[in-house]
Amino acid sequence: MGNGLPENGRRRVVIENVAPQIDGGCYAIKRTAGEKVIVEADIFADGHDTLSAVAKFRHEKNSDWSEIEMKLVENDRWRAEFTVEEIGNYFFTVEAWVDHFKSWGADLQKRLNAKQDVAVDLLVGANLIEAAATRARELDAETLRSFAKELREGQYEKGMPVSNRALGDELVNLMSQFSDRSHATICEHEFRVSVDRERARFGAWYELFPRSFGGLRGVIEQLPRLAKMGFDVLYLPPVHPIGKSFRKGKNNNVKCEAGEPGSPWAIGSEEGGHKTIHPELGTLDDFRELISHAKDFQIEIALDIAFQCSPDHPYVREHSEWFRKRPDGTIQYAENPPKKYQDIVPFNFECDDWQNLWRELKSIFEFWMEQGVKIFRVDNPHTKTFGFWEWCIGELKAKNPELIFLSEAFTRPKVMFNLAKLGFTQSYNYFPWRNTKDDIESYLTEITQPLVADFLRANLWPNTPDILTQ
C-alpha cells in the first residue's frame, strides 16, 4: 500500500517457533496412521488482550482445513494435538488473533468481582455479540442477537446473574465459533507430515539368500517357519543375474573358483539386469508366487535395490554415458581405497544424461512394484546424489503411499539423518556398534526423542551380510 505502510498493520499477534518442524519446515515430520501430532508455538501480542489460537490441519486430498483449539501452556507457549488417520501427506499451520470478546469477558469478571457498575461494559459486550451474529449461521445468529438484547436491555437484573449469561458456556462457545479473525495472524509456512502405514513404524525382518534354499520356490517352503517365529518382513538380497567379469570368490578373493556364484550385488549379465530374476533362482512367476504365498502368512517381501552394475550389465553396453570412464577408455570400477571392487561399476550421477538416468532408475522400483513389492531395502543410498532420492521417493510415494524404503547407510550421522529427511521411511543406524548397557540406553534415548524421532525411524539390525559386529 502507499506511504510505505504495511498491509497488515492491524495484525498484532506474533507466531514463532512452531513445532514440530524439520529445518524450518523444509522436510516433513514422520508419523504412522493413528498417531498424534502435538503442535506447539510461541504466540504473543502487545498489551494485555486475551488471545485465541488454533492449529489448522488437513490431509492432502482435502482443500478445507480442520481446526483444534490451542491452549496456553506457560510463558506464551501454546499447544494442541490432532490425530493423523490416513496414510499420505498432512499439512498443518497455526492461526492466532486478539480475541476482543474474551478480553471483554475477562475484564467484566474483574469488574463484577470488584462490585463496579458494568452498565456501559454490557453495552460494549452487546456490540461485540451483534457483530458476531453477522458472521454466524441463521439459527446461531438468532441466538446471539438474543444474548445481545438481554445485555443491552439489562434483563440480567430480573433474576439471572450477569456472569451466568454474559460469561456462560453457551455464549462463550458461540462467540468462539464466530470470533472476529479479520486481523488474525497465520503462520506463513504450512508444515508437512508424512504419514505411513504401521509397518513403517514396526516390523520384524528376516534375511535369507534364496540360493541357500534352492531358489525362490524353496523360499516358499520356509514361510511357515518364519511366520511361526514371528517375522512379518522377509528381506531378499539382490535376486538378479550376477556378472562374470572380475567375479569375486569367497572372502573377497579376486580369483573366483569354479561354481562360486559371486556377489549378488554385482548385478547384471547377458541374461539381464535389475528387472530380471537370476535363472538359477527361478522366474518372475516364481517371484510373484512367493509374494502371494507370503501374504497368506501376513509376511511381506522386502527387495534389495542396489544402484550399481557389474561390467557385464546391459546398461554398460547400452548406456556407457551413465558411467565414468578412465583415460584408457575403461569404465571406472568401485573403490574404497585401498579396497577395490572390480566386479562393480557405479553410476555417474553427474553425467550429461543424468535426467534419463534418473528416470530409468525410478523405473526399476516401478517394475518391482508392479510385481507386488511394497518394501525396498536400498543399498548404500549415501553414495548416490541426495536430490535423486528426494525426487524419486516423492514421485513413487505420491502414486503409492504404502511404500516403505529402508536406507542401508552406515555413514556419518548428518548424512544418515539427511537421507531420512529426504524421504527414507526407515534407517540403518549405529545400534550394531552399541554393546554396553549404558551405550545402548544412551543411543536409544538419542534416536527416540524429538527432534530426531520426528524424521528418523531406526531399524535395529544387529548385523548385516558383510558386517559382523563384536
Short mmCIF file of C-alpha atoms in Angstrom, two decimals:
data_model
loop_
_atom_site.label_atom_id
_atom_site.label_comp_id
_atom_site.label_asym_id
_atom_site.label_seq_id
_atom_site.Cartn_x
_atom_site.Cartn_y
_atom_site.Cartn_z
CA MET A 1 0.00 0.00 0.00
CA GLY A 2 1.02 3.65 -0.28
CA ASN A 3 3.16 5.77 2.03
CA GLY A 4 5.37 2.81 2.84
CA LEU A 5 2.87 1.42 5.37
CA PRO A 6 2.49 -2.34 5.74
CA GLU A 7 -0.68 -4.00 4.50
CA ASN A 8 -1.10 -5.96 7.72
CA GLY A 9 -0.52 -3.23 10.26
CA ARG A 10 -3.50 -4.33 12.37
CA ARG A 11 -2.20 -7.86 12.81
CA ARG A 12 -0.89 -7.68 16.34
CA VAL A 13 -0.15 -11.32 17.10
CA VAL A 14 3.31 -12.82 16.66
CA ILE A 15 3.72 -16.57 15.97
CA GLU A 16 7.19 -18.06 16.43
CA ASN A 17 8.97 -21.38 16.95
CA VAL A 18 6.26 -23.65 15.60
CA ALA A 19 6.96 -27.30 16.39
CA PRO A 20 7.40 -29.98 15.30
CA GLN A 21 9.30 -28.97 12.21
CA ILE A 22 12.44 -30.12 10.45
CA ASP A 23 14.91 -27.46 9.29
CA GLY A 24 12.39 -24.66 9.19
CA GLY A 25 9.76 -26.82 7.54
CA CYS A 26 11.93 -27.84 4.58
CA TYR A 27 11.20 -31.51 5.29
CA ALA A 28 8.24 -33.49 6.56
CA ILE A 29 7.96 -34.93 10.01
CA LYS A 30 7.01 -38.63 10.09
CA ARG A 31 4.06 -40.34 11.71
CA THR A 32 2.10 -43.55 11.17
CA ALA A 33 -1.67 -43.70 10.78
CA GLY A 34 -3.42 -43.30 14.12
CA GLU A 35 -0.59 -41.38 15.80
CA LYS A 36 -0.86 -37.88 17.22
CA VAL A 37 0.87 -34.69 16.15
CA ILE A 38 1.43 -32.32 19.07
CA VAL A 39 1.65 -28.78 17.73
CA GLU A 40 3.29 -26.06 19.78
CA ALA A 41 4.12 -22.42 19.10
CA ASP A 42 5.17 -19.23 20.85
CA ILE A 43 2.20 -16.87 20.50
CA PHE A 44 2.01 -13.36 21.94
CA ALA A 45 0.92 -9.80 21.20
CA ASP A 46 1.39 -6.28 22.54
CA GLY A 47 -0.61 -5.22 25.55
CA HIS A 48 -2.76 -7.37 27.80
CA ASP A 49 -5.55 -8.53 25.49
CA THR A 50 -6.60 -12.15 25.57
CA LEU A 51 -5.57 -14.23 22.55
CA SER A 52 -7.12 -17.18 20.77
CA ALA A 53 -5.27 -19.65 18.58
CA VAL A 54 -5.98 -22.76 16.55
CA ALA A 55 -3.87 -25.44 14.92
CA LYS A 56 -5.17 -25.98 11.39
CA PHE A 57 -4.62 -29.31 9.63
CA ARG A 58 -5.76 -31.17 6.54
CA HIS A 59 -4.99 -34.29 4.51
CA GLU A 60 -3.55 -33.59 1.08
CA LYS A 61 -6.75 -34.77 -0.63
CA ASN A 62 -8.78 -32.14 1.23
CA SER A 63 -8.79 -28.43 0.48
CA ASP A 64 -10.65 -27.46 3.66
CA TRP A 65 -8.86 -27.15 6.98
CA SER A 66 -9.91 -28.75 10.24
CA GLU A 67 -9.13 -26.83 13.42
CA ILE A 68 -8.32 -27.67 17.00
CA GLU A 69 -8.15 -25.01 19.70
CA MET A 70 -4.72 -24.33 21.12
CA LYS A 71 -4.29 -23.89 24.86
CA LEU A 72 -1.80 -21.69 26.66
CA VAL A 73 0.77 -23.89 28.43
CA GLU A 74 3.09 -21.34 30.03
CA ASN A 75 5.25 -18.37 29.16
CA ASP A 76 3.44 -17.69 25.85
CA ARG A 77 3.86 -21.30 24.72
CA TRP A 78 0.67 -22.76 23.22
CA ARG A 79 -0.21 -26.35 22.40
CA ALA A 80 -2.79 -28.52 20.60
CA GLU A 81 -2.82 -32.02 19.17
CA PHE A 82 -4.54 -33.82 16.34
CA THR A 83 -4.55 -37.39 15.04
CA VAL A 84 -3.48 -38.38 11.54
CA GLU A 85 -5.97 -41.04 10.47
CA GLU A 86 -4.90 -41.78 6.88
CA ILE A 87 -1.63 -42.51 5.12
CA GLY A 88 -0.32 -39.88 2.75
CA ASN A 89 0.60 -36.28 3.46
CA TYR A 90 -0.97 -33.99 6.02
CA PHE A 91 -0.31 -30.27 6.38
CA PHE A 92 -0.64 -28.10 9.46
CA THR A 93 -0.17 -24.48 10.41
CA VAL A 94 -1.12 -22.07 13.21
CA GLU A 95 -3.53 -19.12 13.28
CA ALA A 96 -3.90 -16.69 16.18
CA TRP A 97 -5.70 -13.42 16.85
CA VAL A 98 -6.57 -10.89 19.51
CA ASP A 99 -9.91 -12.10 20.88
CA HIS A 100 -11.82 -8.96 21.85
CA PHE A 101 -14.77 -10.88 23.30
CA LYS A 102 -12.52 -12.96 25.58
CA SER A 103 -10.70 -9.78 26.60
CA TRP A 104 -14.04 -8.13 27.37
CA GLY A 105 -15.21 -11.15 29.36
CA ALA A 106 -12.02 -11.26 31.45
CA ASP A 107 -12.31 -7.57 32.28
CA LEU A 108 -16.05 -7.87 33.00
CA GLN A 109 -15.44 -10.62 35.53
CA LYS A 110 -12.85 -8.45 37.30
CA ARG A 111 -15.30 -5.55 37.48
CA LEU A 112 -18.07 -7.79 38.78
CA ASN A 113 -15.75 -9.16 41.44
CA ALA A 114 -14.95 -5.58 42.45
CA LYS A 115 -18.71 -4.76 42.50
CA GLN A 116 -18.27 -1.97 39.98
CA ASP A 117 -21.02 -0.58 37.77
CA VAL A 118 -20.91 -2.55 34.48
CA ALA A 119 -23.78 -0.95 32.58
CA VAL A 120 -21.53 0.51 29.90
CA ASP A 121 -19.48 -2.65 29.74
CA LEU A 122 -22.60 -4.66 28.96
CA LEU A 123 -23.31 -2.38 26.03
CA VAL A 124 -19.78 -2.97 24.76
CA GLY A 125 -20.37 -6.72 25.03
CA ALA A 126 -23.70 -6.41 23.24
CA ASN A 127 -21.95 -4.69 20.34
CA LEU A 128 -19.37 -7.48 20.10
CA ILE A 129 -22.09 -10.14 20.16
CA GLU A 130 -24.16 -8.38 17.49
CA ALA A 131 -21.08 -8.18 15.28
CA ALA A 132 -20.54 -11.93 15.72
CA ALA A 133 -24.17 -12.53 14.72
CA THR A 134 -23.40 -11.08 11.29
CA ARG A 135 -20.76 -13.83 10.82
CA ALA A 136 -22.96 -16.67 12.12
CA ARG A 137 -25.44 -19.03 10.52
CA GLU A 138 -29.14 -18.23 10.80
CA LEU A 139 -30.06 -20.15 13.99
CA ASP A 140 -26.82 -19.26 15.74
CA ALA A 141 -27.21 -15.65 14.66
CA GLU A 142 -30.67 -15.56 16.21
CA THR A 143 -29.31 -16.92 19.49
CA LEU A 144 -26.51 -14.37 19.52
CA ARG A 145 -28.89 -11.48 18.89
CA SER A 146 -30.98 -12.73 21.81
CA PHE A 147 -27.93 -12.59 24.08
CA ALA A 148 -27.09 -9.11 22.85
CA LYS A 149 -30.64 -7.94 23.53
CA GLU A 150 -30.52 -9.26 27.08
CA LEU A 151 -27.31 -7.39 27.80
CA ARG A 152 -28.49 -4.21 26.08
CA GLU A 153 -31.82 -4.17 27.94
CA GLY A 154 -30.39 -5.15 31.31
CA GLN A 155 -32.55 -8.27 31.62
CA TYR A 156 -29.97 -9.86 33.90
CA GLU A 157 -31.32 -7.64 36.68
CA LYS A 158 -34.59 -9.61 36.63
CA GLY A 159 -33.11 -12.72 38.18
CA MET A 160 -30.23 -14.29 36.23
CA PRO A 161 -26.80 -13.08 37.40
CA VAL A 162 -24.98 -11.31 34.60
CA SER A 163 -21.96 -13.62 34.85
CA ASN A 164 -24.14 -16.66 34.21
CA ARG A 165 -25.37 -15.23 30.92
CA ALA A 166 -22.62 -12.98 29.64
CA LEU A 167 -19.87 -15.41 30.64
CA GLY A 168 -21.77 -18.69 30.39
CA ASP A 169 -20.58 -21.63 28.31
CA GLU A 170 -23.29 -21.28 25.65
CA LEU A 171 -22.37 -17.73 24.72
CA VAL A 172 -18.64 -18.29 25.09
CA ASN A 173 -18.77 -21.30 22.75
CA LEU A 174 -20.83 -19.43 20.15
CA MET A 175 -18.52 -16.43 20.25
CA SER A 176 -15.56 -18.75 19.84
CA GLN A 177 -17.10 -20.27 16.71
CA PHE A 178 -17.71 -16.85 15.14
CA SER A 179 -14.77 -14.93 16.51
CA ASP A 180 -13.55 -11.94 14.55
CA ARG A 181 -10.44 -13.12 12.67
CA SER A 182 -10.21 -10.22 10.27
CA HIS A 183 -6.83 -9.25 11.70
CA ALA A 184 -5.61 -12.75 12.55
CA THR A 185 -2.01 -13.80 12.02
CA ILE A 186 -1.48 -17.03 10.10
CA CYS A 187 1.90 -18.72 10.13
CA GLU A 188 3.27 -18.28 6.64
CA HIS A 189 4.55 -21.84 6.40
CA GLU A 190 2.45 -24.99 6.02
CA PHE A 191 4.32 -27.85 7.68
CA ARG A 192 4.10 -31.33 6.17
CA VAL A 193 3.51 -34.63 7.94
CA SER A 194 4.38 -37.80 6.03
CA VAL A 195 2.02 -40.48 7.32
CA ASP A 196 2.88 -44.14 6.70
CA ARG A 197 1.21 -47.41 7.47
CA GLU A 198 2.01 -49.20 10.73
CA ARG A 199 4.63 -51.49 9.14
CA ALA A 200 6.79 -48.41 8.67
CA ARG A 201 6.97 -48.00 12.44
CA PHE A 202 7.36 -51.62 13.42
CA GLY A 203 8.29 -54.82 11.62
CA ALA A 204 10.34 -57.93 12.38
CA TRP A 205 12.68 -58.51 9.44
CA TYR A 206 14.28 -61.82 8.46
CA GLU A 207 17.02 -62.02 5.83
CA LEU A 208 17.93 -65.02 3.75
CA PHE A 209 19.64 -65.79 0.45
CA PRO A 210 17.26 -67.69 -1.87
CA ARG A 211 20.23 -69.62 -3.30
CA SER A 212 20.67 -71.30 0.09
CA PHE A 213 17.23 -72.86 -0.23
CA GLY A 214 17.35 -73.89 -3.87
CA GLY A 215 15.79 -70.71 -5.24
CA LEU A 216 12.53 -68.85 -4.83
CA ARG A 217 10.35 -71.95 -4.66
CA GLY A 218 12.48 -73.24 -1.82
CA VAL A 219 11.92 -69.94 -0.01
CA ILE A 220 8.18 -70.51 -0.23
CA GLU A 221 8.67 -73.65 1.85
CA GLN A 222 10.35 -71.57 4.58
CA LEU A 223 7.39 -69.24 5.08
CA PRO A 224 5.61 -71.32 7.78
CA ARG A 225 8.83 -71.47 9.81
CA LEU A 226 9.38 -67.71 9.55
CA ALA A 227 5.79 -66.93 10.45
CA LYS A 228 5.97 -69.22 13.47
CA MET A 229 9.00 -67.24 14.70
CA GLY A 230 7.00 -64.01 14.43
CA PHE A 231 8.61 -62.39 11.40
CA ASP A 232 6.43 -60.23 9.17
CA VAL A 233 9.04 -58.99 6.65
CA LEU A 234 11.22 -61.31 4.58
CA TYR A 235 14.16 -59.43 3.08
CA LEU A 236 15.82 -60.81 -0.04
CA PRO A 237 19.25 -59.56 -1.17
CA PRO A 238 19.52 -58.89 -4.93
CA VAL A 239 17.85 -61.68 -6.94
CA HIS A 240 19.19 -60.53 -10.32
CA PRO A 241 21.72 -62.10 -12.68
CA ILE A 242 25.31 -61.82 -11.41
CA GLY A 243 28.14 -60.58 -13.59
CA LYS A 244 31.02 -62.85 -14.59
CA SER A 245 33.74 -60.26 -15.26
CA PHE A 246 36.06 -59.87 -12.26
CA ARG A 247 33.71 -62.10 -10.27
CA LYS A 248 34.91 -62.31 -6.66
CA GLY A 249 35.44 -65.57 -4.81
CA LYS A 250 34.75 -66.31 -1.19
CA ASN A 251 36.21 -63.93 1.39
CA ASN A 252 36.52 -61.26 -1.34
CA ASN A 253 39.15 -63.30 -3.13
CA VAL A 254 39.92 -61.73 -6.51
CA LYS A 255 40.06 -65.20 -8.01
CA CYS A 256 36.74 -66.97 -8.36
CA GLU A 257 36.80 -70.74 -8.26
CA ALA A 258 34.53 -72.85 -10.41
CA GLY A 259 30.99 -72.97 -9.03
CA GLU A 260 31.32 -69.88 -6.87
CA PRO A 261 28.34 -67.59 -7.56
CA GLY A 262 29.99 -64.23 -7.00
CA SER A 263 28.45 -61.32 -5.15
CA PRO A 264 24.70 -60.81 -5.68
CA TRP A 265 25.39 -57.06 -5.55
CA ALA A 266 27.47 -57.34 -8.76
CA ILE A 267 24.25 -57.01 -10.75
CA GLY A 268 23.82 -57.78 -14.43
CA SER A 269 24.97 -60.16 -17.14
CA GLU A 270 23.99 -61.16 -20.66
CA GLU A 271 20.91 -62.69 -19.00
CA GLY A 272 19.61 -59.28 -17.89
CA GLY A 273 19.87 -56.59 -15.27
CA HIS A 274 17.85 -55.02 -12.46
CA LYS A 275 14.49 -56.07 -13.91
CA THR A 276 15.43 -59.73 -14.26
CA ILE A 277 15.48 -62.75 -11.94
CA HIS A 278 18.64 -64.85 -11.92
CA PRO A 279 17.72 -68.08 -13.80
CA GLU A 280 19.28 -70.16 -11.03
CA LEU A 281 16.81 -68.65 -8.56
CA GLY A 282 13.66 -69.00 -10.64
CA THR A 283 11.35 -66.87 -12.76
CA LEU A 284 9.17 -63.81 -12.35
CA ASP A 285 6.23 -66.17 -11.96
CA ASP A 286 8.05 -67.84 -9.08
CA PHE A 287 8.68 -64.44 -7.53
CA ARG A 288 5.04 -63.43 -7.81
CA GLU A 289 4.03 -66.78 -6.33
CA LEU A 290 6.36 -66.17 -3.38
CA ILE A 291 4.71 -62.80 -2.74
CA SER A 292 1.27 -64.41 -2.95
CA HIS A 293 2.13 -67.22 -0.51
CA ALA A 294 3.83 -64.75 1.85
CA LYS A 295 0.58 -62.81 2.14
CA ASP A 296 -1.11 -65.96 3.44
CA PHE A 297 1.27 -65.79 6.40
CA GLN A 298 0.98 -61.98 6.82
CA ILE A 299 4.56 -61.65 5.59
CA GLU A 300 5.73 -59.01 3.13
CA ILE A 301 8.69 -59.39 0.79
CA ALA A 302 11.32 -56.66 1.03
CA LEU A 303 13.57 -56.49 -2.02
CA ASP A 304 17.12 -55.16 -2.14
CA ILE A 305 17.68 -52.36 -4.66
CA ALA A 306 21.34 -51.67 -5.35
CA PHE A 307 22.01 -48.98 -7.94
CA GLN A 308 25.27 -50.35 -9.31
CA CYS A 309 26.24 -52.73 -12.08
CA SER A 310 28.65 -55.44 -12.96
CA PRO A 311 30.78 -54.70 -16.03
CA ASP A 312 28.50 -57.16 -17.88
CA HIS A 313 25.25 -55.30 -17.18
CA PRO A 314 23.22 -54.34 -20.28
CA TYR A 315 23.33 -50.72 -19.09
CA VAL A 316 27.10 -50.67 -19.55
CA ARG A 317 26.75 -51.72 -23.18
CA GLU A 318 23.70 -49.64 -24.00
CA HIS A 319 24.34 -46.52 -21.89
CA SER A 320 28.05 -46.19 -21.34
CA GLU A 321 27.42 -42.44 -20.88
CA TRP A 322 25.93 -43.24 -17.46
CA PHE A 323 29.34 -44.36 -16.11
CA ARG A 324 32.71 -42.72 -15.52
CA LYS A 325 35.43 -43.56 -17.99
CA ARG A 326 39.11 -43.66 -17.17
CA PRO A 327 41.73 -42.16 -19.51
CA ASP A 328 42.36 -45.59 -21.04
CA GLY A 329 38.69 -45.83 -22.07
CA THR A 330 37.68 -48.44 -19.49
CA ILE A 331 34.75 -47.98 -17.12
CA GLN A 332 35.71 -46.89 -13.60
CA TYR A 333 35.03 -49.65 -11.11
CA ALA A 334 34.06 -49.08 -7.47
CA GLU A 335 36.78 -48.33 -4.95
CA ASN A 336 37.10 -47.53 -1.28
CA PRO A 337 40.89 -47.25 -1.20
CA PRO A 338 42.73 -49.40 -0.60
CA LYS A 339 39.79 -51.75 -1.28
CA LYS A 340 38.92 -52.41 -4.92
CA TYR A 341 35.63 -53.81 -6.16
CA GLN A 342 36.42 -54.61 -9.78
CA ASP A 343 33.20 -56.59 -10.14
CA ILE A 344 31.08 -53.44 -9.64
CA VAL A 345 30.86 -50.20 -11.61
CA PRO A 346 28.94 -47.28 -10.05
CA PHE A 347 26.61 -44.92 -11.90
CA ASN A 348 27.82 -41.40 -12.58
CA PHE A 349 25.09 -39.13 -11.25
CA GLU A 350 26.94 -36.13 -12.69
CA CYS A 351 26.81 -37.40 -16.26
CA ASP A 352 25.34 -35.23 -19.02
CA ASP A 353 22.44 -37.66 -19.46
CA TRP A 354 21.53 -37.57 -15.77
CA GLN A 355 17.82 -36.95 -16.39
CA ASN A 356 17.38 -40.18 -18.35
CA LEU A 357 19.49 -42.00 -15.76
CA TRP A 358 17.18 -40.80 -13.00
CA ARG A 359 14.08 -41.87 -14.93
CA GLU A 360 15.49 -45.31 -15.62
CA LEU A 361 16.48 -45.90 -12.01
CA LYS A 362 13.00 -44.88 -10.86
CA SER A 363 11.53 -47.34 -13.35
CA ILE A 364 13.37 -50.17 -11.55
CA PHE A 365 11.31 -49.51 -8.43
CA GLU A 366 8.18 -49.23 -10.56
CA PHE A 367 8.87 -52.60 -12.21
CA TRP A 368 9.08 -54.41 -8.87
CA MET A 369 6.10 -52.50 -7.54
CA GLU A 370 4.15 -54.00 -10.44
CA GLN A 371 5.21 -57.45 -9.22
CA GLY A 372 3.73 -56.67 -5.80
CA VAL A 373 6.70 -55.33 -3.81
CA LYS A 374 5.96 -52.52 -1.37
CA ILE A 375 9.11 -52.61 0.79
CA PHE A 376 12.59 -51.84 -0.53
CA ARG A 377 15.92 -52.05 1.25
CA VAL A 378 18.14 -49.59 -0.63
CA ASP A 379 21.83 -50.42 -0.71
CA ASN A 380 24.32 -47.61 0.01
CA PRO A 381 22.00 -44.67 -0.73
CA HIS A 382 24.58 -42.28 0.70
CA THR A 383 26.78 -42.87 -2.37
CA LYS A 384 24.10 -41.51 -4.71
CA THR A 385 23.14 -37.87 -5.10
CA PHE A 386 20.71 -36.71 -2.43
CA GLY A 387 18.47 -34.85 -4.86
CA PHE A 388 17.73 -38.07 -6.68
CA TRP A 389 16.31 -39.71 -3.56
CA GLU A 390 14.08 -36.78 -2.66
CA TRP A 391 12.67 -36.73 -6.20
CA CYS A 392 12.43 -40.49 -6.69
CA ILE A 393 10.85 -41.39 -3.34
CA GLY A 394 8.49 -38.43 -3.57
CA GLU A 395 7.32 -39.47 -7.05
CA LEU A 396 6.85 -43.11 -6.06
CA LYS A 397 5.02 -42.46 -2.79
CA ALA A 398 2.71 -40.00 -4.50
CA LYS A 399 1.49 -42.97 -6.54
CA ASN A 400 1.56 -45.50 -3.70
CA PRO A 401 1.82 -44.09 -0.16
CA GLU A 402 2.07 -47.65 1.26
CA LEU A 403 5.69 -47.93 0.06
CA ILE A 404 8.46 -48.34 2.62
CA PHE A 405 12.12 -47.53 1.90
CA LEU A 406 14.88 -48.69 4.25
CA SER A 407 18.10 -46.72 3.99
CA GLU A 408 21.13 -49.02 4.31
CA ALA A 409 23.55 -46.24 5.15
CA PHE A 410 26.18 -46.82 7.82
CA THR A 411 27.67 -43.40 7.40
CA ARG A 412 28.27 -40.10 9.15
CA PRO A 413 25.37 -39.00 11.37
CA LYS A 414 24.46 -35.90 9.37
CA VAL A 415 24.42 -37.87 6.12
CA MET A 416 22.31 -40.61 7.67
CA PHE A 417 19.92 -38.01 9.06
CA ASN A 418 19.70 -36.20 5.74
CA LEU A 419 18.63 -39.37 3.92
CA ALA A 420 15.84 -39.82 6.46
CA LYS A 421 14.71 -36.24 5.95
CA LEU A 422 14.69 -36.69 2.17
CA GLY A 423 12.11 -39.46 2.40
CA PHE A 424 13.56 -42.77 3.53
CA THR A 425 10.97 -44.41 5.76
CA GLN A 426 13.42 -46.33 7.94
CA SER A 427 17.14 -46.08 8.54
CA TYR A 428 20.12 -48.19 9.43
CA ASN A 429 21.96 -46.68 12.37
CA TYR A 430 24.74 -47.22 14.90
CA PHE A 431 22.87 -49.69 17.10
CA PRO A 432 25.07 -52.64 15.98
CA TRP A 433 28.09 -50.91 17.49
CA ARG A 434 26.47 -50.14 20.86
CA ASN A 435 27.42 -53.03 23.12
CA THR A 436 27.22 -52.00 26.77
CA LYS A 437 24.04 -51.24 28.69
CA ASP A 438 24.96 -47.58 29.03
CA ASP A 439 25.82 -47.30 25.33
CA ILE A 440 22.54 -48.87 24.27
CA GLU A 441 20.44 -46.79 26.65
CA SER A 442 22.18 -43.59 25.61
CA TYR A 443 21.82 -44.26 21.90
CA LEU A 444 18.19 -45.36 22.07
CA THR A 445 17.39 -42.25 24.08
CA GLU A 446 19.07 -40.10 21.42
CA ILE A 447 17.14 -41.54 18.48
CA THR A 448 13.74 -41.81 20.18
CA GLN A 449 13.45 -38.21 21.38
CA PRO A 450 12.37 -35.14 19.43
CA LEU A 451 13.73 -33.79 17.13
CA VAL A 452 15.46 -36.90 15.74
CA ALA A 453 12.44 -39.15 16.29
CA ASP A 454 10.32 -36.81 14.16
CA PHE A 455 12.20 -37.79 11.00
CA LEU A 456 14.34 -40.89 11.65
CA ARG A 457 12.92 -44.36 12.27
CA ALA A 458 15.71 -46.67 13.34
CA ASN A 459 15.59 -50.26 12.10
CA LEU A 460 17.72 -52.02 14.70
CA TRP A 461 19.72 -54.55 12.68
CA PRO A 462 22.30 -56.33 14.87
CA ASN A 463 24.47 -57.14 11.85
CA THR A 464 24.45 -57.38 8.04
CA PRO A 465 25.75 -59.91 5.46
CA ASP A 466 29.10 -58.13 5.35
CA ILE A 467 29.33 -56.74 8.89
CA LEU A 468 29.51 -58.96 11.96
CA THR A 469 29.92 -56.61 14.90
CA GLN A 470 31.60 -57.67 18.11
#
